[in-house]
mmCIF file of C-alpha atoms in Angstrom:
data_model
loop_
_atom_site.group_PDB
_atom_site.id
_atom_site.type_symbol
_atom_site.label_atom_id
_atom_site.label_comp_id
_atom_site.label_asym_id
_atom_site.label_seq_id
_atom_site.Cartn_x
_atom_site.Cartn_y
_atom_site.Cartn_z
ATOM 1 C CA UNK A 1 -40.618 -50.394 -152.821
ATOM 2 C CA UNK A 2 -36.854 -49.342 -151.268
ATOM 3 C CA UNK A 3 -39.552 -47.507 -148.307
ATOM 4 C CA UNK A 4 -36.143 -48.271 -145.633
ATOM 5 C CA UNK A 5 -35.130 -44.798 -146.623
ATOM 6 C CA UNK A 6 -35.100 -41.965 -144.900
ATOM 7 C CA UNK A 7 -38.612 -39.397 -145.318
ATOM 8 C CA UNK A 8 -39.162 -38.640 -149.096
ATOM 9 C CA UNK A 9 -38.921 -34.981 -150.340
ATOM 10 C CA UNK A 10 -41.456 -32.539 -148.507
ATOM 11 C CA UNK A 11 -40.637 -29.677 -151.117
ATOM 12 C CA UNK A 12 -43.282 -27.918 -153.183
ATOM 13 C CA UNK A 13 -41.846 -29.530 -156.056
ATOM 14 C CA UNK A 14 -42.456 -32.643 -154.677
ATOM 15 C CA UNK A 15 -45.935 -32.892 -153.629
ATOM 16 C CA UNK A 16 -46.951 -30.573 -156.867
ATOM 17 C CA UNK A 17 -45.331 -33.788 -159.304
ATOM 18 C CA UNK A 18 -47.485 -36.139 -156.925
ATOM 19 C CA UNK A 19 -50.450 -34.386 -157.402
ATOM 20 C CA UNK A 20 -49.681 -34.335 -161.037
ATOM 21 C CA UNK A 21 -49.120 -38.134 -161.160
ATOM 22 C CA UNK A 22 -52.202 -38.900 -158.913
ATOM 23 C CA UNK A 23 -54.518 -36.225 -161.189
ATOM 24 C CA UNK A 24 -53.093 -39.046 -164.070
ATOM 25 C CA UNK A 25 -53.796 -41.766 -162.420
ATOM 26 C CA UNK A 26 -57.354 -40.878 -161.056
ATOM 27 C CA UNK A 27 -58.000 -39.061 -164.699
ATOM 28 C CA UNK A 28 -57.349 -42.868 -165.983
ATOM 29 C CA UNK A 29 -59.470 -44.148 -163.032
ATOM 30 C CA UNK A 30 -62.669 -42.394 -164.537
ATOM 31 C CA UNK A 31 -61.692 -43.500 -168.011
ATOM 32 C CA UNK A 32 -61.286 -46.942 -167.732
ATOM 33 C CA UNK A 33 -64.541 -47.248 -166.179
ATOM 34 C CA UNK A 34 -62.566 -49.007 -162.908
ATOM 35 C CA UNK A 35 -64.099 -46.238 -160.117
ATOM 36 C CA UNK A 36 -67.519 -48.081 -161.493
ATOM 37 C CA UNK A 37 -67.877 -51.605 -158.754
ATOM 38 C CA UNK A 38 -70.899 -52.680 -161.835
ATOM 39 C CA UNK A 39 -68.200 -52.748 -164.163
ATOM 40 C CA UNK A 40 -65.635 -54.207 -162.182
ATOM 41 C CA UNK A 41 -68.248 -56.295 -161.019
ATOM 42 C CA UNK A 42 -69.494 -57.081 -164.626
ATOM 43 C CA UNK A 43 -65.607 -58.020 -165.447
ATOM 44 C CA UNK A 44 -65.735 -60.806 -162.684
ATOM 45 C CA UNK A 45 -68.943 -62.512 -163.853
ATOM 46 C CA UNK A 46 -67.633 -62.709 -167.029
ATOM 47 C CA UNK A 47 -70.000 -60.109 -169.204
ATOM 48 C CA UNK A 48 -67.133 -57.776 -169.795
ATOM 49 C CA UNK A 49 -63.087 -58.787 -170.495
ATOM 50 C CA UNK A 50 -62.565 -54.889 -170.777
ATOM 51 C CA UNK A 51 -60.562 -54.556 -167.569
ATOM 52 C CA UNK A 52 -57.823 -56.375 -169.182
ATOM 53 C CA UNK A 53 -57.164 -53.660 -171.115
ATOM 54 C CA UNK A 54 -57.333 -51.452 -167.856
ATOM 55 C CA UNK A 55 -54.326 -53.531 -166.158
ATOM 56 C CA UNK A 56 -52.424 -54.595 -169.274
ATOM 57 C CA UNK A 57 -52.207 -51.053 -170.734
ATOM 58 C CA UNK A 58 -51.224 -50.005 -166.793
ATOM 59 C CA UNK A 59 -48.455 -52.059 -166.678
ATOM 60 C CA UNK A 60 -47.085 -51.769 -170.330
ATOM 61 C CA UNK A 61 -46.697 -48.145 -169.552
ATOM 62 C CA UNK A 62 -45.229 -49.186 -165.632
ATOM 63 C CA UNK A 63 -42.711 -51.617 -167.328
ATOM 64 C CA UNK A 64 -41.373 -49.648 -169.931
ATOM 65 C CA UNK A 65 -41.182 -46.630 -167.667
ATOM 66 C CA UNK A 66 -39.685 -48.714 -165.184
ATOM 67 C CA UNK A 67 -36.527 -49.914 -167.626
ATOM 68 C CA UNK A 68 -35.804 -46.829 -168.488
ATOM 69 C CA UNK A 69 -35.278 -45.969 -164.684
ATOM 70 C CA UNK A 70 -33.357 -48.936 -163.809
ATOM 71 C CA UNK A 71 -31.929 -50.505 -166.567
ATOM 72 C CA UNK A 72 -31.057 -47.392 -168.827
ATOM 73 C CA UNK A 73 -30.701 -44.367 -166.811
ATOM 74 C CA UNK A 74 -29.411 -46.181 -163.749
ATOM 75 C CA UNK A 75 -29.246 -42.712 -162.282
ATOM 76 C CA UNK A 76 -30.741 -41.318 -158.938
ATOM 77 C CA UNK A 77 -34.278 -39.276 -159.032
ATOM 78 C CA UNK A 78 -34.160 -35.396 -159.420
ATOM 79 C CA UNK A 79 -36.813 -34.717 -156.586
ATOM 80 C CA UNK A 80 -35.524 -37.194 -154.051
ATOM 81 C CA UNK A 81 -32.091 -38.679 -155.246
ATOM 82 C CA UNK A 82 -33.603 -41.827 -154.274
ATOM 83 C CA UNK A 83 -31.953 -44.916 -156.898
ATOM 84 C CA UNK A 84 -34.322 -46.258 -159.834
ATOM 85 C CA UNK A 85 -35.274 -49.214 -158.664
ATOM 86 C CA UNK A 86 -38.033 -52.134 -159.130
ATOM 87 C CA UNK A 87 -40.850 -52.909 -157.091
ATOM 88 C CA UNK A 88 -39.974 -56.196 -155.882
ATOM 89 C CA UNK A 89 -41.340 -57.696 -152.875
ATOM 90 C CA UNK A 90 -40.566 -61.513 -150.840
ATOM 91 C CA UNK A 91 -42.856 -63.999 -151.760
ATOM 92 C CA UNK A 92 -44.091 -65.529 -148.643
ATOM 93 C CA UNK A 93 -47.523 -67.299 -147.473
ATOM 94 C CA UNK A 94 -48.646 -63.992 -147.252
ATOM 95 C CA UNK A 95 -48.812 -63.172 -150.506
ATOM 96 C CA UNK A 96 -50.912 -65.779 -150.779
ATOM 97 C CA UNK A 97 -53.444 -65.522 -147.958
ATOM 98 C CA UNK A 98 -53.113 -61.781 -148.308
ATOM 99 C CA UNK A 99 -54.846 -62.093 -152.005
ATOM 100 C CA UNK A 100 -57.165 -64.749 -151.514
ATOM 101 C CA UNK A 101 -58.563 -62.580 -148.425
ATOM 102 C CA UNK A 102 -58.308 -59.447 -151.208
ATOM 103 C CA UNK A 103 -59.892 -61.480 -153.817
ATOM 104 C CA UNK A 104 -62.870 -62.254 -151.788
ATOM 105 C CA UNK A 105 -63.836 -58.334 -150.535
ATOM 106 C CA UNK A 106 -62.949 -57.078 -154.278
ATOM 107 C CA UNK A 107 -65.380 -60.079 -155.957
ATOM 108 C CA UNK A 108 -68.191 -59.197 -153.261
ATOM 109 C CA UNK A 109 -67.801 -55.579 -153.325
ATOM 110 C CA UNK A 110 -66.219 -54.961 -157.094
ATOM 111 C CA UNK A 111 -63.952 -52.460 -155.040
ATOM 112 C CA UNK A 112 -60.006 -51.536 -154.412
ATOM 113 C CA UNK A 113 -57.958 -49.071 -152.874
ATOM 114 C CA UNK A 114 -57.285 -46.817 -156.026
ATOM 115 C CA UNK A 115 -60.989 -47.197 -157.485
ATOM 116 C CA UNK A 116 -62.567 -46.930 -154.386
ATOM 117 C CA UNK A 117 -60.849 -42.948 -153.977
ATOM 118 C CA UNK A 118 -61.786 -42.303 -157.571
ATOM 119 C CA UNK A 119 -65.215 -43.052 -156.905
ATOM 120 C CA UNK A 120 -65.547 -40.423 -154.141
ATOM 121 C CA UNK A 121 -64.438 -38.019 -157.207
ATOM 122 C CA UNK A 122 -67.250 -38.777 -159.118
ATOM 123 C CA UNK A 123 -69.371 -37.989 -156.106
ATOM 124 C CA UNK A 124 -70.412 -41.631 -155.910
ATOM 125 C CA UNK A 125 -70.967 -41.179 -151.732
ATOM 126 C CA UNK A 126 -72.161 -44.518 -151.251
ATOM 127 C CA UNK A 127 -68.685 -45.811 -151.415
ATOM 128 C CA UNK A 128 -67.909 -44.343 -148.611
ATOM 129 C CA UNK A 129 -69.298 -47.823 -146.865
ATOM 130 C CA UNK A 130 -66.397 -49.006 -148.764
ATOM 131 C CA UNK A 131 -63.504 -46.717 -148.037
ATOM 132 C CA UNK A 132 -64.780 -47.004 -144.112
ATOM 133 C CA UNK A 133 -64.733 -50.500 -144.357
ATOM 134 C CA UNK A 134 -61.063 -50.297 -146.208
ATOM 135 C CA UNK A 135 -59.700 -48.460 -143.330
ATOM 136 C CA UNK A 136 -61.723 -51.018 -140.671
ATOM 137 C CA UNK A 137 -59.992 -53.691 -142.352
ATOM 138 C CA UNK A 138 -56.403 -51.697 -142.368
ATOM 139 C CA UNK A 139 -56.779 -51.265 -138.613
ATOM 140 C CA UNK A 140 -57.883 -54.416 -137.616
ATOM 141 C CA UNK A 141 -54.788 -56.295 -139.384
ATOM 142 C CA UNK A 142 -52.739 -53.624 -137.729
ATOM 143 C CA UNK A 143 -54.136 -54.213 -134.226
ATOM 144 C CA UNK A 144 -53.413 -57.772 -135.023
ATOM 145 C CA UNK A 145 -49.908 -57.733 -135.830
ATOM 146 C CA UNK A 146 -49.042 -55.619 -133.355
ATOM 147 C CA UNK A 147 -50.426 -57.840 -130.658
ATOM 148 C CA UNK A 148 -49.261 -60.552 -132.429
ATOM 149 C CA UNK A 149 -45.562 -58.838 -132.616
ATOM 150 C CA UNK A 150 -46.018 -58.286 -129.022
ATOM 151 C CA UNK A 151 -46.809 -61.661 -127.523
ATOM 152 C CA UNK A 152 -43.960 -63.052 -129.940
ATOM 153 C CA UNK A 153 -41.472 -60.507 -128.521
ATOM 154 C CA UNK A 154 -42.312 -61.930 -124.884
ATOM 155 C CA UNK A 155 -41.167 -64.972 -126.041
ATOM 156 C CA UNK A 156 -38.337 -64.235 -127.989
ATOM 157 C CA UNK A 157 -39.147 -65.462 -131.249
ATOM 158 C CA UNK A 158 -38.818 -62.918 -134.182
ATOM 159 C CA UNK A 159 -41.931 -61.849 -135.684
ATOM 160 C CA UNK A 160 -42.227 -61.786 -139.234
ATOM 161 C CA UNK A 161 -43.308 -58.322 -140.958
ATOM 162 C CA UNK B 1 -70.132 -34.513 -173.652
ATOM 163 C CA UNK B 2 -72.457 -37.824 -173.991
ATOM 164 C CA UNK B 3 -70.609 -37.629 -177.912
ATOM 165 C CA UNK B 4 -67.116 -38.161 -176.035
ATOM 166 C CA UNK B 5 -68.261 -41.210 -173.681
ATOM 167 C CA UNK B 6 -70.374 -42.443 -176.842
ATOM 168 C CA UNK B 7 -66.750 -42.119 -178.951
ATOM 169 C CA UNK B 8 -64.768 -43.888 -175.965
ATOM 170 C CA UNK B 9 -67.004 -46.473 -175.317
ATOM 171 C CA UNK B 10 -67.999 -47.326 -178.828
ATOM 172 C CA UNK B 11 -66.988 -51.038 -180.180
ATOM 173 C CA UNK B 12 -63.963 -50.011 -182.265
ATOM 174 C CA UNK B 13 -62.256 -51.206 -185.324
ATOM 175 C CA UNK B 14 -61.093 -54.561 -183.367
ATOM 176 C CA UNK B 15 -64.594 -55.590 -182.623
ATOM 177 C CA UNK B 16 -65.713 -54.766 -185.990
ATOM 178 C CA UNK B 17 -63.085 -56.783 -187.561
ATOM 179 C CA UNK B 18 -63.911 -59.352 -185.647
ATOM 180 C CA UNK B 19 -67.633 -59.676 -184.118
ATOM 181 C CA UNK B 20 -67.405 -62.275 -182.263
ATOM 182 C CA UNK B 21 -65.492 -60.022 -179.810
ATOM 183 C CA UNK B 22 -68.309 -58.483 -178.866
ATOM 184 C CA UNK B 23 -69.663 -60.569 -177.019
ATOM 185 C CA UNK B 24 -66.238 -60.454 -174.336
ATOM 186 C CA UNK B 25 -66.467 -56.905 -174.926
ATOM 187 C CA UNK B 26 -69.574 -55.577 -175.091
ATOM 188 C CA UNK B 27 -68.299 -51.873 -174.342
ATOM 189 C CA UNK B 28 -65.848 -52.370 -176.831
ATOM 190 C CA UNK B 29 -61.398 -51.680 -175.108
ATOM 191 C CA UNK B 30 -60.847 -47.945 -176.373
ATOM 192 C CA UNK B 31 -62.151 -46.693 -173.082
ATOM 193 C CA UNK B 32 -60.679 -49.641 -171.098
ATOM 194 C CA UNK B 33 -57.184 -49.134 -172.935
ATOM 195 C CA UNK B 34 -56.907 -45.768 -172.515
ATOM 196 C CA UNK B 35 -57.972 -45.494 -169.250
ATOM 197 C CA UNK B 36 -54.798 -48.040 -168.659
ATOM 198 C CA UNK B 37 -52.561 -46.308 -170.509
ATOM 199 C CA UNK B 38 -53.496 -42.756 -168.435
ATOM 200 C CA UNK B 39 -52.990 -44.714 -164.971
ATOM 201 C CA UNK B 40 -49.590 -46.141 -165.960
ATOM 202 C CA UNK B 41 -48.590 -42.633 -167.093
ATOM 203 C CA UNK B 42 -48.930 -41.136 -163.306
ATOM 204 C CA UNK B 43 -47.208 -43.961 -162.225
ATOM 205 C CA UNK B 44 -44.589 -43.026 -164.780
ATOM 206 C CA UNK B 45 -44.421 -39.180 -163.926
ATOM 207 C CA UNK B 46 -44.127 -39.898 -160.080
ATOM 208 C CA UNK B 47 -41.486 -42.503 -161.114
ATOM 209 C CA UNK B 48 -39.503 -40.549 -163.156
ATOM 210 C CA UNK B 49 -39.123 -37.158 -160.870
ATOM 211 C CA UNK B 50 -39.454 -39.262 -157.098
ATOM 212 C CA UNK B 51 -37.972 -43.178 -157.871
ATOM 213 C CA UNK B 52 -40.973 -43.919 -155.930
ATOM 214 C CA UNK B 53 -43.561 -46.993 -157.316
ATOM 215 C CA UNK B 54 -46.637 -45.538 -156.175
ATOM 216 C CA UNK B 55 -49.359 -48.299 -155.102
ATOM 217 C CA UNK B 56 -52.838 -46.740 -153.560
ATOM 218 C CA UNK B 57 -53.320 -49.052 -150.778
ATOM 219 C CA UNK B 58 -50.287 -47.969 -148.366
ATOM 220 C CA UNK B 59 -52.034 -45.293 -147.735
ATOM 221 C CA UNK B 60 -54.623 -46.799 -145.395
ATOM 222 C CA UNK B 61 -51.749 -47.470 -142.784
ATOM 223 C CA UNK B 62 -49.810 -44.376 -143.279
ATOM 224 C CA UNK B 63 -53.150 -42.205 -142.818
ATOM 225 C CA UNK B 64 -53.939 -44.301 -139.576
ATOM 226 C CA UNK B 65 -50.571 -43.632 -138.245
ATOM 227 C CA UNK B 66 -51.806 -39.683 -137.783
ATOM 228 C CA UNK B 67 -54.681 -40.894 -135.129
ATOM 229 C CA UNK B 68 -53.014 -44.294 -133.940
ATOM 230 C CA UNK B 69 -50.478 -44.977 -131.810
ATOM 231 C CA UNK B 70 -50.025 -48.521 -132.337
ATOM 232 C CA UNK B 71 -46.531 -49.167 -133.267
ATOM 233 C CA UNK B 72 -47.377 -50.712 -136.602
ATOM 234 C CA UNK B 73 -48.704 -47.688 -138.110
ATOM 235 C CA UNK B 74 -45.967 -45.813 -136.576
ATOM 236 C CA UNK B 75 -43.003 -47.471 -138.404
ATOM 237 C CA UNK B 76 -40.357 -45.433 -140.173
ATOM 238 C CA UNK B 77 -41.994 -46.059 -143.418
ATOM 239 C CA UNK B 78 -44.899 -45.248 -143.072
ATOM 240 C CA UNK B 79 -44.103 -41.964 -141.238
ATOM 241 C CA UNK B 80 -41.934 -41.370 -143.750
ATOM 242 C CA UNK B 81 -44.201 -41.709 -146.676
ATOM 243 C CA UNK B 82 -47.648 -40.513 -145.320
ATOM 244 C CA UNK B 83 -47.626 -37.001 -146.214
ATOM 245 C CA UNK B 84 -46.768 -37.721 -150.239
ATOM 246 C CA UNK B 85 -49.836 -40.573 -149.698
ATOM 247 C CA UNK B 86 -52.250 -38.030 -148.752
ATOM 248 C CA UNK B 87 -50.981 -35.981 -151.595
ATOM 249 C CA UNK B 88 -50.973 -38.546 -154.386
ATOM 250 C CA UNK B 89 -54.824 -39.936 -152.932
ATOM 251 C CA UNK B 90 -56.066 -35.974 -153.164
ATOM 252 C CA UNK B 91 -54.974 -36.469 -156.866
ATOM 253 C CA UNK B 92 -56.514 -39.518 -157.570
ATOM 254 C CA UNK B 93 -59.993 -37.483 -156.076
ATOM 255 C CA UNK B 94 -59.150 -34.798 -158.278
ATOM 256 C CA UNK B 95 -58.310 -36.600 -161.091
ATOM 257 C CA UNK B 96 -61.677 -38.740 -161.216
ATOM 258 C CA UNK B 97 -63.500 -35.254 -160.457
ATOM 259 C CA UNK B 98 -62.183 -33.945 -163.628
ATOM 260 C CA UNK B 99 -62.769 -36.806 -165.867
ATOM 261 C CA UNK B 100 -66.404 -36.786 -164.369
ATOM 262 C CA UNK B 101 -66.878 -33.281 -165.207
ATOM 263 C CA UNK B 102 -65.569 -33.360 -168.841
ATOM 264 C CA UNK B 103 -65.854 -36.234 -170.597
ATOM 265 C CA UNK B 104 -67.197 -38.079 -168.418
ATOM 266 C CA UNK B 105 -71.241 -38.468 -167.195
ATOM 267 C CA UNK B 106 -71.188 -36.006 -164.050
ATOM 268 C CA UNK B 107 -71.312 -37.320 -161.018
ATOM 269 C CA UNK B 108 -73.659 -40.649 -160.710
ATOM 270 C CA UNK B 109 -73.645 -42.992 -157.300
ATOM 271 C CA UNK B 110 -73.504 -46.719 -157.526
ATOM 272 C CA UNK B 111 -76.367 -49.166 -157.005
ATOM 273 C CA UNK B 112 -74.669 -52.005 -155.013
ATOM 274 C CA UNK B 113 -75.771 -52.672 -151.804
ATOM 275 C CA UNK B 114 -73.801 -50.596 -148.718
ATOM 276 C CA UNK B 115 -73.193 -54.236 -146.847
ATOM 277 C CA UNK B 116 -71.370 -55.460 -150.071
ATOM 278 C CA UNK B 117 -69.250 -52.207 -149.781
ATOM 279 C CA UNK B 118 -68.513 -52.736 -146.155
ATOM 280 C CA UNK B 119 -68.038 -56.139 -145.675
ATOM 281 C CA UNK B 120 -65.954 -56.203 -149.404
ATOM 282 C CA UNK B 121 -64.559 -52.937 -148.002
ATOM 283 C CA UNK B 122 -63.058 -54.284 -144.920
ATOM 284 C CA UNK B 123 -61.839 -57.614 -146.238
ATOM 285 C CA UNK B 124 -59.883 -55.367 -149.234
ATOM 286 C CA UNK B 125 -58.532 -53.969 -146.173
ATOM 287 C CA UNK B 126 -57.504 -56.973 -144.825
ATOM 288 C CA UNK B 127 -56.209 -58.521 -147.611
ATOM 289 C CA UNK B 128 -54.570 -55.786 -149.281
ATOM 290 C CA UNK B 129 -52.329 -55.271 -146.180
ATOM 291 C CA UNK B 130 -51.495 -58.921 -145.429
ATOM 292 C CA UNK B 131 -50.509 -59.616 -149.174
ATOM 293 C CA UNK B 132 -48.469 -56.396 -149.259
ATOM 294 C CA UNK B 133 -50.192 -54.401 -152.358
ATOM 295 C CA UNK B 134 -53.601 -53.909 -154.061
ATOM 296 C CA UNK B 135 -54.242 -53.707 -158.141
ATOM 297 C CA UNK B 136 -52.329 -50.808 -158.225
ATOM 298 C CA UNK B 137 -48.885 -51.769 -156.150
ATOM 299 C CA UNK B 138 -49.116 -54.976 -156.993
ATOM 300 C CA UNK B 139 -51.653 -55.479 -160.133
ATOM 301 C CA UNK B 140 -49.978 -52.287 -161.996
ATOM 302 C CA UNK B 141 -46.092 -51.707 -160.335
ATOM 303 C CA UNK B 142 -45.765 -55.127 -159.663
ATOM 304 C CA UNK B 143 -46.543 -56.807 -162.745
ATOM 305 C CA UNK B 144 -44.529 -53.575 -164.177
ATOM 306 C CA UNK B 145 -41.453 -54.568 -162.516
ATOM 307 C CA UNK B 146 -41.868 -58.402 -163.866
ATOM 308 C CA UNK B 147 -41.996 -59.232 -159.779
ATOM 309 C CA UNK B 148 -43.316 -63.266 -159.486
ATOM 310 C CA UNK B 149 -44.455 -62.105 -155.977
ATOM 311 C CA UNK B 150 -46.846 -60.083 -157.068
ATOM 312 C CA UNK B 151 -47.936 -62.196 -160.595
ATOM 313 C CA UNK B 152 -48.238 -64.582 -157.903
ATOM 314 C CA UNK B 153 -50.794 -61.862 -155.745
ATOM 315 C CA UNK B 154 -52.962 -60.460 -159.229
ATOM 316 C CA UNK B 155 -52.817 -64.160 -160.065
ATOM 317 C CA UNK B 156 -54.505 -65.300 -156.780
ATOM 318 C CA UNK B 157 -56.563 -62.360 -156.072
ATOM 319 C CA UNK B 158 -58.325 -62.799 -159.813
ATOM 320 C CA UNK B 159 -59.277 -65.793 -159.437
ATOM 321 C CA UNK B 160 -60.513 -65.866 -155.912
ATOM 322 C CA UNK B 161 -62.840 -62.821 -156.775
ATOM 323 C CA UNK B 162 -64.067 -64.188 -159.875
ATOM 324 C CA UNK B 163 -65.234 -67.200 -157.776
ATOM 325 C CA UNK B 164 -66.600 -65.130 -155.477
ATOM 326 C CA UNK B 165 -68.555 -62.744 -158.233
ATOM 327 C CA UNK B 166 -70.256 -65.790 -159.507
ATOM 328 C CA UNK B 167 -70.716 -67.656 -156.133
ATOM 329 C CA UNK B 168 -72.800 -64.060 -155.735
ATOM 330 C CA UNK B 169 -74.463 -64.303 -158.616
ATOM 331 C CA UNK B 170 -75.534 -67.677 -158.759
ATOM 332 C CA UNK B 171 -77.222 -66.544 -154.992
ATOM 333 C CA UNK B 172 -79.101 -63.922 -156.853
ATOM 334 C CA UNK B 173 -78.031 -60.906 -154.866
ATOM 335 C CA UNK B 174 -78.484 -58.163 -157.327
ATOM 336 C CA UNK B 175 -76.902 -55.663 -157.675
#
């Protein structure tokens, strides 16, 4: 994501087409069963291939969506003039050790970001253990990189992001 | 409203054709499917009006960067796009909330254990931030955009929790 740009559109307009796309997106949340950790869970041990429905139908709709951004309107966005563009990220170690570590919390827990806030609309409060420990984890990794990023500073070498 | 679920989670025509199906898909895919296809289509609306690729997990360091004051939450980017994260997560609430009230069963709670959602919770956390996206930036944008970095993340993070769902199992710890 191109987020090196300057702060997105604060209109009305703006936040009203969020809200629109997040009402979507939590709307499919509920449908596809994903703000459910037993079915999640169930898809993990095998007793239930459903969720690759969930993720392949996702990013059909993503991909074509996304071509007709960048490859045939080429244009600039009306809300933000910000370019049609792809969401393409480095591959690095990170990547790597980044899922593995994601990979273990969502196979123990059957939980993810986008799920995990669904959930709370179904007035499933329990996962609030989840979304606390979501935000733990966020701030710890911050804490760390920022120390990290510090002590590498003092010695000159150039942290990576 | 039971008739809708009992309509969206029956076997369908595909399992019928052929049974043996079933047995992967027990709840039948119309639910499963659809559910996709109404997830990719707020990614599409925000993408079409903003250019942005919305992914949920951002939003845990953006919303930390309105009590922190450690420089990583306080980036650019993140200041940048925290108030639109806030926005598109109240959605997402919303969203499920409706769902729950119409078609959907009401509101239920889950039955796994508050230490798997904690300890799961925080190593999402983690992991989510260290591997730059979650199974929406990565599992839904990502694999949208054709990116190998983040085929290369769904890839890694599927396996490793399947491994550690049956590593779980086999221990017994139900549910």
């Amino acid at each position: 994501m191109s987020d090196e740009t300057g702060p997105d559109g604060r209109g009305a307009r703006f936040h009203g087409l969020i809200l629109i796309g997040g009402l979507l997106f939590g709307f499919g949340l509920g449908v596809s069963r994903m703000a459910r950790p037993e079915v999640v869970l169930d898809f993990l041990q095998f007793q239930d291939f459903g969720l690759l429905f969930v993720m392949g139908g996702a990013a059909a709709v993503s991909a074509v969506t996304f071509t007709l951004g960048a490859d045939v309107l080429r244009g600039t966005a009306p809300l933000t003039g910000r370019a049609y563009g792809r969401r393409v990220k480095q591959l690095d170690r990170n990547v790597l050790v980044g899922g593995a570590i994601f990979g273990v919390g969502w196979g123990l827990s059957g939980i993810c970001p986008g799920a995990a806030y669904a959930s709370l609309g179904v007035g499933n409060w329990p996962i609030l253990w989840a979304i606390g420990g979501m935000f733990l984890g966020a701030y710890a990794q911050g804490y760390a990189r920022s120390v990290l990023a510090d002590r590498r500073g003092a010695e000159g070498i150039p942290g990576a992001d | 409203m039971v008739g809708l679920e009992g309509v969206l989670l029956q076997a369908g025509p595909l399992v019928e054709t052929f049974p043996w199906l079933a047995a992967f898909f027990p709840e039948g895919v119309v639910s499963y499917a659809l559910g996709g296809l109404f997830i990719g289509l707020g990614v599409a609306v925000i993408y079409l009006g903003t250019g942005i690729t919305a992914g949920a997990s951002t939003f845990l360091e953006t919303t930390l960067s309105y009590t922190s004051r450690l420089p990583r939450f306080n980036r650019r980017k993140y200041l940048a796009s925290r108030d639109w994260r806030l926005t598109f997560t109240l959605g997402i609430v919303l969203g499920a909330a409706a769902y729950a009230l119409t078609i959907g069963p009401g509101g239920w709670t889950t039955a796994v254990q508050p230490w798997r959602l904690l300890v799961g919770g925080v190593l999402v956390g983690v992991g989510t931030r260290v591997g730059k996206g979650c199974t929406s930036g990565h599992g839904v944008c990502g694999v949208g955009s054709l990116s190998g970095t983040s085929v290369t993340n769904v890839a890694t993070f599927l396996v490793v929790a399947a491994g550690t769902a049956q590593v779980v199992m086999a221990l017994g710890v139900v549910p």
